Amino acid sequence: MHIIDQPRTGRAGTSTQGITLTPTPGDQDLFVAWRLGVWPNFYPDTKFPQGAGNPSLSPTDVPPALNQFFRQMTVNTGPSDRTVITAGVAALFAEIGPAVLLTHSASGILGWVTATLTPNVRAIYAYEPTDYAFPSNALPAPIGTGAAQITPKPLSPSDFQKLTKIPIRIQYSDHIPSTSSPYVRVQTWINRVAMGKLMVAAINKKGGNASILHLPDLGIHGNTHFSFADVNNVQIADILSRWLDQHGLDRY
Amino acid sequence: MHIIDQPRTGRAGTSTQGITLTPTPGDQDLFVAWRLGVWPNFYPDTKFPQGAGNPSLSPTDVPPALNQFFRQMTVNTGPSDRTVITAGVAALFAEIGPAVLLTHSASGILGWVTATLTPNVRAIYAYEPTDYAFPSNALPAPIGTGAAQITPKPLSPSDFQKLTKIPIRIQYSDHIPSTSSPYVRVQTWINRVAMGKLMVAAINKKGGNASILHLPDLGIHGNTHFSFADVNNVQIADILSRWLDQHGLDRY
């Protein structure tokens, strides 16, 4: 298993292009966007690590798990460039051979694009992707308005066709209301789910094998945007294992 | 085992202080400084991963191991601040309890300082530290001249005393000539070894337990600044294991 640090972030931070980093507080915003709760309160059924309690507004009183969570974020050390990242990941797949690509959140779109660059991406399991790909000649209308609006990302029709050749699963956690939310960062997820359904339909219409899983539909409640790191992460991993097994992907 | 990403680098890149990152080519310089060889030629007996061959001056022709090696470097995402890092590492030791601290290269000085901040650092194994600590009231003269000069780093006498209470090992790899080098980046190592001997003597004079190991003295040749990542890394790990065993440190 390879855990990817994308070019220009984390342990792959060296870049040939400069950047000025300006610290920008975002913890409270992301607490809502990543569906831990509505700051400063966790959702009562949250699967965020136990003992986290309610964060105080005083940074020194933030409980340990949440403290660590905020600290595990890192920054981009060069200009964000989708082409650089997807070329890098495709190069990795060229080296390691056929494998399953797991994506999360903003790396969702990178996964869709990477699968168009190399046949070694044999499946994609996308946890809560933020963006969704469509043939450039069949783009749906944007969904939502303002800051919560989700726009479809175009691929050439021939590239989109490649997404119909591999199993694709999109998985969402809990606390995405079915209709609307007063919180723009949650409304965004409602719109993403709607756009995800359109993408899955577009793939399957062309003979593909894509599906969506909502954890609450399995009776699993309280998971955040990071289900694989929540307290029930073994249960979450088992879901992936079963899907890999069903598709004959759990072998070397 | 914990592998530390220091605050403001790697996966701990979020900082409350901004910085402007300006890419600066340094591969050829570091090839010499880290004693892989004299660019573009490896030392003939190098323990750098096999198949690395001689790097071409064309980046696209750099052999895979060297290519990966250069890419594993990352950048500082905030101002370098020894206080922030050592406070962070001391906080980690407060959390995990008594443990052995391994340092490498520029983190050497961070290890000496961290051991003054927490009694949980029960030993230090320092791979090729770049800087050396002394009591502020007994500083030796700088060693060497110009860019190769090594200056002693002062600790308060009471802090230095703490370094006499724990086992300390400093280990150097190969290709540090005994007298002088025409390459300033290699001469620096000659000066560091000389300063290291003074530090070890200063610790032991006060009743401490510090020692220096040169790998060639064990008949192990060709190791780089990164012996633990060279092709004989198991052999290198065994040396650490034996030292831990000798000091009763290889247990929970």
Coordinates of C-alpha atoms in Angstrom, one line a residue:
Chain A
M1 CA 0.0 0.0 0.0
H2 CA 1.2 3.4 -0.9
I3 CA 0.1 6.5 0.9
I4 CA 0.5 9.4 -1.4
D5 CA 1.8 12.8 -0.5
Q6 CA 0.9 14.9 -3.5
P7 CA 3.6 17.0 -5.1
R8 CA 3.9 20.3 -3.4
T9 CA 2.6 19.3 0.0
G10 CA 3.5 17.2 3.0
R11 CA 6.6 15.1 2.7
A12 CA 6.7 15.9 -1.1
G13 CA 7.0 19.6 -0.4
T14 CA 9.9 20.6 -2.7
S15 CA 8.7 22.6 -5.7
T16 CA 10.3 24.3 -8.6
Q17 CA 7.8 27.1 -8.2
G18 CA 7.7 29.5 -5.3
I19 CA 4.8 30.6 -3.2
T20 CA 4.0 32.9 -0.3
L21 CA 2.3 31.2 2.6
T22 CA -0.1 33.4 4.6
P23 CA -1.5 31.6 7.7
T24 CA -5.3 31.7 7.6
P25 CA -7.3 30.5 10.6
G26 CA -9.9 28.0 9.4
D27 CA -10.5 25.5 12.2
Q28 CA -14.1 26.6 13.1
D29 CA -15.1 26.7 9.4
L30 CA -13.7 23.3 8.7
F31 CA -15.3 21.8 11.8
V32 CA -18.6 22.5 10.1
A33 CA -17.5 21.8 6.6
W34 CA -16.1 18.4 7.6
R35 CA -19.3 17.6 9.5
L36 CA -17.9 17.1 13.0
G37 CA -20.7 19.3 14.1
V38 CA -21.7 22.9 14.3
W39 CA -18.9 24.7 16.1
P40 CA -18.3 24.4 19.0
N41 CA -20.6 21.4 19.4
F42 CA -20.0 18.0 18.0
Y43 CA -23.0 16.2 16.6
P44 CA -24.4 14.1 19.5
D45 CA -23.8 10.8 17.6
T46 CA -20.4 11.8 16.2
K47 CA -18.0 9.0 15.4
F48 CA -15.1 11.5 15.9
P49 CA -12.7 9.9 18.4
Q50 CA -14.1 9.4 21.9
G51 CA -13.1 11.7 24.7
A52 CA -13.1 14.6 22.3
G53 CA -15.9 16.3 24.2
N54 CA -16.9 19.8 23.2
P55 CA -14.0 22.1 22.2
S56 CA -13.7 25.2 24.2
L57 CA -13.1 28.4 22.2
S58 CA -9.8 28.6 24.0
P59 CA -7.2 26.8 21.9
T60 CA -5.4 25.5 25.0
D61 CA -8.6 23.7 26.1
V62 CA -9.3 22.0 22.8
P63 CA -9.5 18.3 23.6
P64 CA -6.6 16.1 22.5
A65 CA -8.2 14.3 19.6
L66 CA -9.5 17.5 18.0
N67 CA -6.2 19.2 18.8
Q68 CA -4.3 16.5 16.9
F69 CA -6.9 16.6 14.1
F70 CA -6.4 20.3 13.5
R71 CA -2.6 19.8 13.6
Q72 CA -2.5 17.1 11.0
M73 CA -3.4 19.6 8.3
T74 CA -0.7 20.9 6.2
V75 CA -0.2 23.5 3.5
N76 CA 0.6 23.6 -0.2
T77 CA 4.2 24.5 -0.8
G78 CA 3.8 25.5 -4.4
P79 CA 1.0 26.7 -6.7
S80 CA -1.8 24.1 -6.8
D81 CA -1.6 22.5 -10.2
R82 CA -3.8 19.6 -11.1
T83 CA -1.6 18.6 -14.0
V84 CA 1.5 18.2 -11.8
I85 CA -0.4 16.0 -9.3
T86 CA -2.2 13.7 -11.7
A87 CA 1.0 13.3 -13.7
G88 CA 2.8 12.4 -10.5
V89 CA 0.2 9.9 -9.4
A90 CA 0.1 8.4 -12.9
A91 CA 3.9 8.0 -12.8
L92 CA 3.5 6.2 -9.5
F93 CA 1.1 3.8 -11.0
A94 CA 3.4 3.2 -13.9
E95 CA 6.0 2.2 -11.3
I96 CA 3.9 0.0 -9.0
G97 CA 1.6 -1.5 -11.7
P98 CA -2.1 -2.1 -11.5
A99 CA -3.7 -1.0 -8.3
V100 CA -6.8 0.5 -6.7
L101 CA -6.8 4.2 -6.2
L102 CA -8.5 5.6 -3.0
T103 CA -9.3 9.3 -3.0
H104 CA -10.7 11.6 -0.4
S105 CA -12.3 15.0 -0.6
A106 CA -10.5 17.4 -2.9
S107 CA -8.4 14.5 -4.3
G108 CA -11.6 13.1 -5.8
I109 CA -11.2 15.1 -9.1
L110 CA -7.5 14.1 -9.2
G111 CA -8.6 10.4 -9.1
W112 CA -11.0 10.9 -12.0
V113 CA -8.3 12.5 -14.1
T114 CA -5.6 10.1 -13.1
A115 CA -7.7 7.2 -14.3
T116 CA -7.7 8.8 -17.7
L117 CA -3.9 9.0 -17.8
T118 CA -3.1 5.4 -16.9
P119 CA -4.8 2.0 -17.4
N120 CA -3.1 0.9 -14.1
V121 CA -5.8 2.5 -12.1
R122 CA -8.1 -0.6 -12.0
A123 CA -10.7 0.9 -9.7
I124 CA -11.5 4.0 -7.7
Y125 CA -12.9 4.2 -4.2
A126 CA -13.7 7.8 -3.6
Y127 CA -14.5 9.0 -0.1
E128 CA -16.6 12.2 -0.3
P129 CA -15.2 13.7 -3.4
T130 CA -15.7 17.4 -3.7
D131 CA -15.8 17.5 -7.5
Y132 CA -17.4 15.4 -10.2
A133 CA -16.4 14.7 -13.9
F134 CA -18.6 14.6 -17.0
P135 CA -18.1 14.5 -20.7
S136 CA -17.5 18.0 -21.9
N137 CA -20.3 17.6 -24.5
A138 CA -22.8 16.6 -21.9
L139 CA -22.3 18.8 -18.9
P140 CA -25.1 19.1 -16.4
A141 CA -26.1 22.5 -15.0
P142 CA -24.4 23.7 -11.9
I143 CA -26.2 22.7 -8.7
G144 CA -26.9 25.2 -6.0
T145 CA -26.0 28.8 -5.6
G146 CA -23.3 31.1 -4.2
A147 CA -20.6 29.6 -2.2
A148 CA -22.4 26.3 -2.0
Q149 CA -22.6 25.9 -5.8
I150 CA -21.0 22.8 -7.4
T151 CA -20.0 22.9 -11.0
P152 CA -19.4 19.9 -13.1
K153 CA -15.8 19.3 -14.3
P154 CA -15.3 18.6 -17.9
L155 CA -13.4 15.6 -19.4
S156 CA -13.0 15.0 -23.1
P157 CA -15.7 12.4 -24.1
S158 CA -13.0 9.9 -24.8
D159 CA -11.4 10.4 -21.4
F160 CA -14.8 10.2 -19.7
Q161 CA -15.3 6.9 -21.5
K162 CA -12.3 5.5 -19.5
L163 CA -14.3 5.9 -16.3
T164 CA -16.8 3.5 -17.6
K165 CA -14.2 0.7 -17.8
I166 CA -13.4 0.4 -14.1
P167 CA -15.4 -0.1 -10.9
I168 CA -16.1 3.1 -9.2
R169 CA -17.6 3.6 -5.7
I170 CA -18.4 7.0 -4.1
Q171 CA -19.0 6.9 -0.4
Y172 CA -20.6 9.5 1.8
S173 CA -20.7 9.6 5.6
D174 CA -23.5 11.0 7.8
H175 CA -25.0 14.4 8.5
I176 CA -25.8 15.4 5.0
P177 CA -29.5 16.5 5.2
S178 CA -31.6 15.4 2.3
T179 CA -33.0 18.7 1.3
S180 CA -31.3 21.8 2.7
S181 CA -29.1 23.2 5.5
P182 CA -28.8 26.7 7.0
Y183 CA -25.0 26.2 6.9
V184 CA -23.5 26.9 3.6
R185 CA -20.7 24.4 4.2
V186 CA -23.3 21.7 4.8
Q187 CA -25.5 22.8 1.9
T188 CA -22.4 22.3 -0.3
W189 CA -22.5 18.6 0.6
I190 CA -26.1 18.3 -0.3
N191 CA -25.2 19.7 -3.7
R192 CA -22.2 17.4 -4.1
V193 CA -24.3 14.4 -3.4
A194 CA -26.7 15.5 -6.1
M195 CA -23.9 16.1 -8.5
G196 CA -22.4 12.7 -7.6
K197 CA -25.7 11.0 -8.5
L198 CA -25.6 12.6 -11.9
M199 CA -22.0 11.5 -12.4
V200 CA -22.8 7.9 -11.4
A201 CA -25.8 7.9 -13.8
A202 CA -23.7 9.3 -16.6
I203 CA -21.1 6.5 -16.2
N204 CA -23.6 3.8 -15.9
K205 CA -25.6 5.1 -18.9
K206 CA -22.4 4.4 -20.9
G207 CA -22.1 0.9 -19.6
G208 CA -20.0 1.6 -16.6
N209 CA -20.0 0.2 -13.0
A210 CA -20.4 3.1 -10.6
S211 CA -22.3 3.3 -7.4
I212 CA -22.9 5.5 -4.4
L213 CA -23.0 4.4 -0.8
H214 CA -24.4 6.5 2.1
L215 CA -23.3 5.1 5.4
P216 CA -26.6 5.8 7.1
D217 CA -28.2 3.5 4.6
L218 CA -26.2 0.7 6.3
G219 CA -27.4 1.9 9.7
I220 CA -24.0 3.5 10.3
H221 CA -24.5 6.9 11.8
G222 CA -22.3 9.8 13.0
N223 CA -19.4 9.5 10.7
T224 CA -17.5 12.6 9.6
H225 CA -15.9 13.6 6.4
F226 CA -13.0 11.4 7.6
S227 CA -14.9 8.1 8.2
F228 CA -11.7 6.1 7.8
A229 CA -10.2 7.9 10.8
D230 CA -13.3 7.9 13.0
V231 CA -13.6 5.6 15.9
N232 CA -15.4 2.9 13.8
N233 CA -12.6 2.9 11.3
V234 CA -12.3 -0.9 11.2
Q235 CA -16.0 -1.1 10.3
I236 CA -15.4 1.4 7.6
A237 CA -12.4 -0.5 6.3
D238 CA -14.5 -3.7 6.2
I239 CA -16.9 -2.0 3.8
L240 CA -14.0 -1.3 1.5
S241 CA -12.7 -4.8 1.9
R242 CA -16.1 -6.3 0.9
W243 CA -16.3 -4.0 -2.1
L244 CA -12.8 -5.0 -3.2
D245 CA -13.7 -8.7 -2.8
Q246 CA -17.0 -8.3 -4.7
H247 CA -15.0 -6.9 -7.6
G248 CA -12.1 -9.4 -7.5
L249 CA -9.7 -6.6 -6.5
D250 CA -8.5 -7.9 -3.1
R251 CA -5.5 -9.8 -4.4
Y252 CA -2.0 -9.3 -5.8
Chain B
M1 CA 7.9 4.1 17.4
H2 CA 7.1 7.7 16.4
I3 CA 8.6 9.3 13.3
I4 CA 8.6 13.0 13.9
D5 CA 7.6 15.6 11.3
Q6 CA 8.9 18.8 12.9
P7 CA 6.5 21.7 13.3
R8 CA 6.5 23.8 10.1
T9 CA 7.7 21.0 7.7
G10 CA 6.4 17.8 6.1
R11 CA 3.0 16.6 7.3
A12 CA 3.2 19.2 10.2
G13 CA 3.3 22.1 7.8
T14 CA 0.6 24.3 9.1
S15 CA 2.1 27.3 10.8
T16 CA 0.8 30.5 12.5
Q17 CA 3.7 32.4 10.8
G18 CA 3.9 33.1 7.1
I19 CA 6.9 32.6 4.8
T20 CA 7.8 33.1 1.2
L21 CA 9.2 30.0 -0.4
T22 CA 11.8 30.5 -3.2
P23 CA 12.9 27.4 -4.9
T24 CA 16.7 27.1 -4.8
P25 CA 18.4 24.3 -6.7
G26 CA 20.8 22.4 -4.4
D27 CA 21.0 18.8 -5.6
Q28 CA 24.6 18.9 -6.7
D29 CA 25.8 20.7 -3.6
L30 CA 23.9 18.3 -1.3
F31 CA 25.3 15.3 -3.2
V32 CA 28.7 16.3 -2.0
A33 CA 27.6 17.6 1.4
W34 CA 25.9 14.3 2.2
R35 CA 28.9 12.4 1.0
L36 CA 27.3 10.4 -1.8
G37 CA 30.3 11.3 -3.8
V38 CA 31.7 14.2 -5.7
W39 CA 29.1 15.2 -8.3
P40 CA 28.3 13.6 -10.6
N41 CA 30.3 10.6 -9.4
F42 CA 29.4 8.3 -6.5
Y43 CA 32.2 7.2 -4.3
P44 CA 33.2 3.8 -5.8
D45 CA 32.3 1.9 -2.5
T46 CA 29.1 3.9 -1.8
K47 CA 26.3 2.1 0.1
F48 CA 23.8 4.3 -1.7
P49 CA 21.1 2.1 -3.2
Q50 CA 22.4 -0.3 -5.9
G51 CA 21.6 0.4 -9.5
A52 CA 21.9 4.1 -8.9
G53 CA 24.8 4.4 -11.2
N54 CA 26.3 7.8 -12.0
P55 CA 23.7 10.5 -12.3
S56 CA 23.7 12.3 -15.7
L57 CA 23.6 16.0 -15.6
S58 CA 20.2 15.7 -17.3
P59 CA 17.5 15.5 -14.7
T60 CA 15.5 13.1 -16.8
D61 CA 18.4 10.7 -16.8
V62 CA 19.0 10.7 -13.1
P63 CA 18.8 7.0 -11.9
P64 CA 15.7 6.0 -10.0
A65 CA 17.1 5.8 -6.5
L66 CA 18.8 9.1 -6.7
N67 CA 15.8 10.6 -8.3
Q68 CA 13.6 9.4 -5.3
F69 CA 16.3 10.6 -2.9
F70 CA 16.2 14.1 -4.2
R71 CA 12.4 14.1 -4.2
Q72 CA 12.1 13.1 -0.6
M73 CA 13.4 16.4 0.6
T74 CA 10.9 18.9 1.7
V75 CA 10.8 22.6 2.7
N76 CA 10.1 24.6 5.8
T77 CA 6.6 26.1 5.7
G78 CA 7.3 28.7 8.4
P79 CA 10.3 30.5 9.9
S80 CA 12.8 28.0 11.3
D81 CA 12.5 28.4 15.1
R82 CA 14.4 26.0 17.4
T83 CA 12.2 26.9 20.3
V84 CA 9.0 25.8 18.5
I85 CA 10.5 22.5 17.5
T86 CA 12.1 21.5 20.7
A87 CA 8.9 22.5 22.7
G88 CA 6.9 20.4 20.3
V89 CA 9.1 17.3 20.6
A90 CA 9.2 17.8 24.4
A91 CA 5.4 17.8 24.4
L92 CA 5.4 14.6 22.4
F93 CA 7.7 13.0 25.0
A94 CA 5.3 14.2 27.7
E95 CA 2.6 12.3 25.9
I96 CA 4.3 9.1 25.1
G97 CA 6.5 8.8 28.2
P98 CA 10.1 7.8 28.5
A99 CA 11.8 6.9 25.2
V100 CA 15.0 7.1 23.2
L101 CA 15.4 10.0 20.8
L102 CA 17.1 9.5 17.5
T103 CA 18.3 12.5 15.7
H104 CA 19.9 13.1 12.3
S105 CA 21.9 15.9 10.9
A106 CA 20.4 19.3 11.6
S107 CA 18.1 17.8 14.2
G108 CA 21.1 17.0 16.3
I109 CA 21.1 20.3 18.1
L110 CA 17.3 19.9 18.6
G111 CA 18.0 16.6 20.4
W112 CA 20.5 18.1 22.7
V113 CA 18.1 20.9 23.6
T114 CA 15.0 18.7 23.9
A115 CA 16.9 16.5 26.5
T116 CA 17.2 19.6 28.6
L117 CA 13.4 20.2 28.5
T118 CA 12.1 16.8 29.5
P119 CA 13.4 13.9 31.6
N120 CA 11.5 11.6 29.3
V121 CA 14.4 11.6 26.8
R122 CA 16.2 8.6 28.3
A123 CA 19.0 8.4 25.7
I124 CA 20.1 10.1 22.4
Y125 CA 21.4 8.3 19.4
A126 CA 22.6 11.1 17.1
Y127 CA 23.4 10.2 13.4
E128 CA 25.9 12.8 12.1
P129 CA 24.7 15.9 14.0
T130 CA 25.6 19.1 12.5
D131 CA 25.9 21.1 15.7
Y132 CA 27.3 20.4 19.2
A133 CA 26.4 21.7 22.6
F134 CA 28.7 22.9 25.4
P135 CA 28.3 24.7 28.8
S136 CA 28.1 28.5 28.1
N137 CA 30.9 29.0 30.5
A138 CA 33.2 26.6 28.9
L139 CA 32.8 27.0 25.1
P140 CA 35.6 25.8 23.0
A141 CA 36.9 27.9 20.1
P142 CA 35.2 27.5 16.7
I143 CA 36.9 24.9 14.5
G144 CA 37.8 25.6 10.9
T145 CA 37.3 28.7 8.8
G146 CA 34.9 30.3 6.4
A147 CA 31.9 28.3 5.3
A148 CA 33.3 25.1 6.8
Q149 CA 33.6 26.6 10.3
I150 CA 31.7 24.9 13.1
T151 CA 30.9 27.0 16.2
P152 CA 29.9 25.5 19.6
K153 CA 26.3 26.0 20.7
P154 CA 25.9 27.2 24.2
L155 CA 23.6 25.6 26.9
S156 CA 23.3 26.9 30.4
P157 CA 25.7 24.9 32.6
S158 CA 22.7 23.4 34.4
D159 CA 21.1 22.4 31.1
F160 CA 24.4 20.9 29.9
Q161 CA 24.6 18.9 33.1
K162 CA 21.4 17.1 32.0
L163 CA 23.3 15.6 29.0
T164 CA 25.6 13.9 31.5
K165 CA 22.7 11.9 32.9
I166 CA 21.7 9.9 29.8
P167 CA 23.6 7.6 27.4
I168 CA 24.6 9.5 24.3
R169 CA 26.0 8.0 21.1
I170 CA 27.2 10.0 18.1
Q171 CA 27.7 8.0 14.9
Y172 CA 29.4 9.0 11.7
S173 CA 29.4 7.2 8.4
D174 CA 32.3 7.0 5.9
H175 CA 34.2 9.4 3.6
I176 CA 35.2 11.9 6.2
P177 CA 38.9 12.3 5.7
S178 CA 41.1 12.5 8.8
T179 CA 42.9 15.7 8.0
S180 CA 41.5 17.9 5.2
S181 CA 39.4 18.0 2.0
P182 CA 39.4 20.2 -1.0
Y183 CA 35.6 20.3 -0.8
V184 CA 34.3 22.8 1.7
R185 CA 31.2 20.6 2.3
V186 CA 33.4 17.7 3.2
Q187 CA 35.8 19.8 5.3
T188 CA 32.8 20.8 7.3
W189 CA 32.4 17.2 8.4
I190 CA 36.0 17.0 9.4
N191 CA 35.4 20.0 11.6
R192 CA 32.2 18.6 12.9
V193 CA 33.9 15.3 14.0
A194 CA 36.5 17.4 15.8
M195 CA 33.8 19.4 17.6
G196 CA 31.9 16.2 18.4
K197 CA 35.0 14.8 20.1
L198 CA 35.2 17.9 22.3
M199 CA 31.5 17.6 23.2
V200 CA 31.8 13.9 24.1
A201 CA 34.9 14.7 26.2
A202 CA 33.1 17.6 27.9
I203 CA 30.1 15.3 28.8
N204 CA 32.3 12.5 30.1
K205 CA 34.5 14.9 32.1
K206 CA 31.4 15.7 34.1
G207 CA 30.6 12.0 34.7
G208 CA 28.4 11.4 31.6
N209 CA 28.2 8.5 29.2
A210 CA 28.9 9.7 25.7
S211 CA 30.7 8.0 22.8
I212 CA 31.5 8.4 19.2
L213 CA 31.3 5.6 16.6
H214 CA 32.9 5.8 13.1
L215 CA 31.4 3.1 10.9
P216 CA 34.8 2.5 9.2
D217 CA 36.2 1.5 12.6
L218 CA 33.8 -1.4 12.4
G219 CA 35.0 -2.2 8.9
I220 CA 31.8 -0.8 7.4
H221 CA 32.7 1.4 4.4
G222 CA 30.8 3.5 1.9
N223 CA 27.9 4.8 4.0
T224 CA 26.5 8.2 3.3
H225 CA 25.1 10.8 5.6
F226 CA 21.9 8.7 5.6
S227 CA 23.4 5.3 6.7
F228 CA 20.0 4.1 7.9
A229 CA 18.6 4.4 4.4
D230 CA 21.7 2.9 2.6
V231 CA 21.6 -0.6 1.2
N232 CA 23.1 -2.0 4.4
N233 CA 20.4 -0.4 6.6
V234 CA 19.7 -3.7 8.5
Q235 CA 23.4 -3.8 9.4
I236 CA 23.1 -0.2 10.5
A237 CA 20.0 -0.9 12.5
D238 CA 21.7 -3.8 14.2
I239 CA 24.4 -1.4 15.5
L240 CA 21.6 0.7 17.1
S241 CA 20.0 -2.4 18.6
R242 CA 23.2 -3.6 20.2
W243 CA 23.8 -0.2 21.7
L244 CA 20.2 -0.1 23.1
D245 CA 20.7 -3.6 24.5
Q246 CA 24.0 -2.6 26.1
H247 CA 22.3 0.3 27.9
G248 CA 19.1 -1.6 28.9
L249 CA 17.0 0.5 26.6
D250 CA 15.6 -2.2 24.3
R251 CA 12.4 -2.8 26.3
Y252 CA 9.1 -1.2 27.1

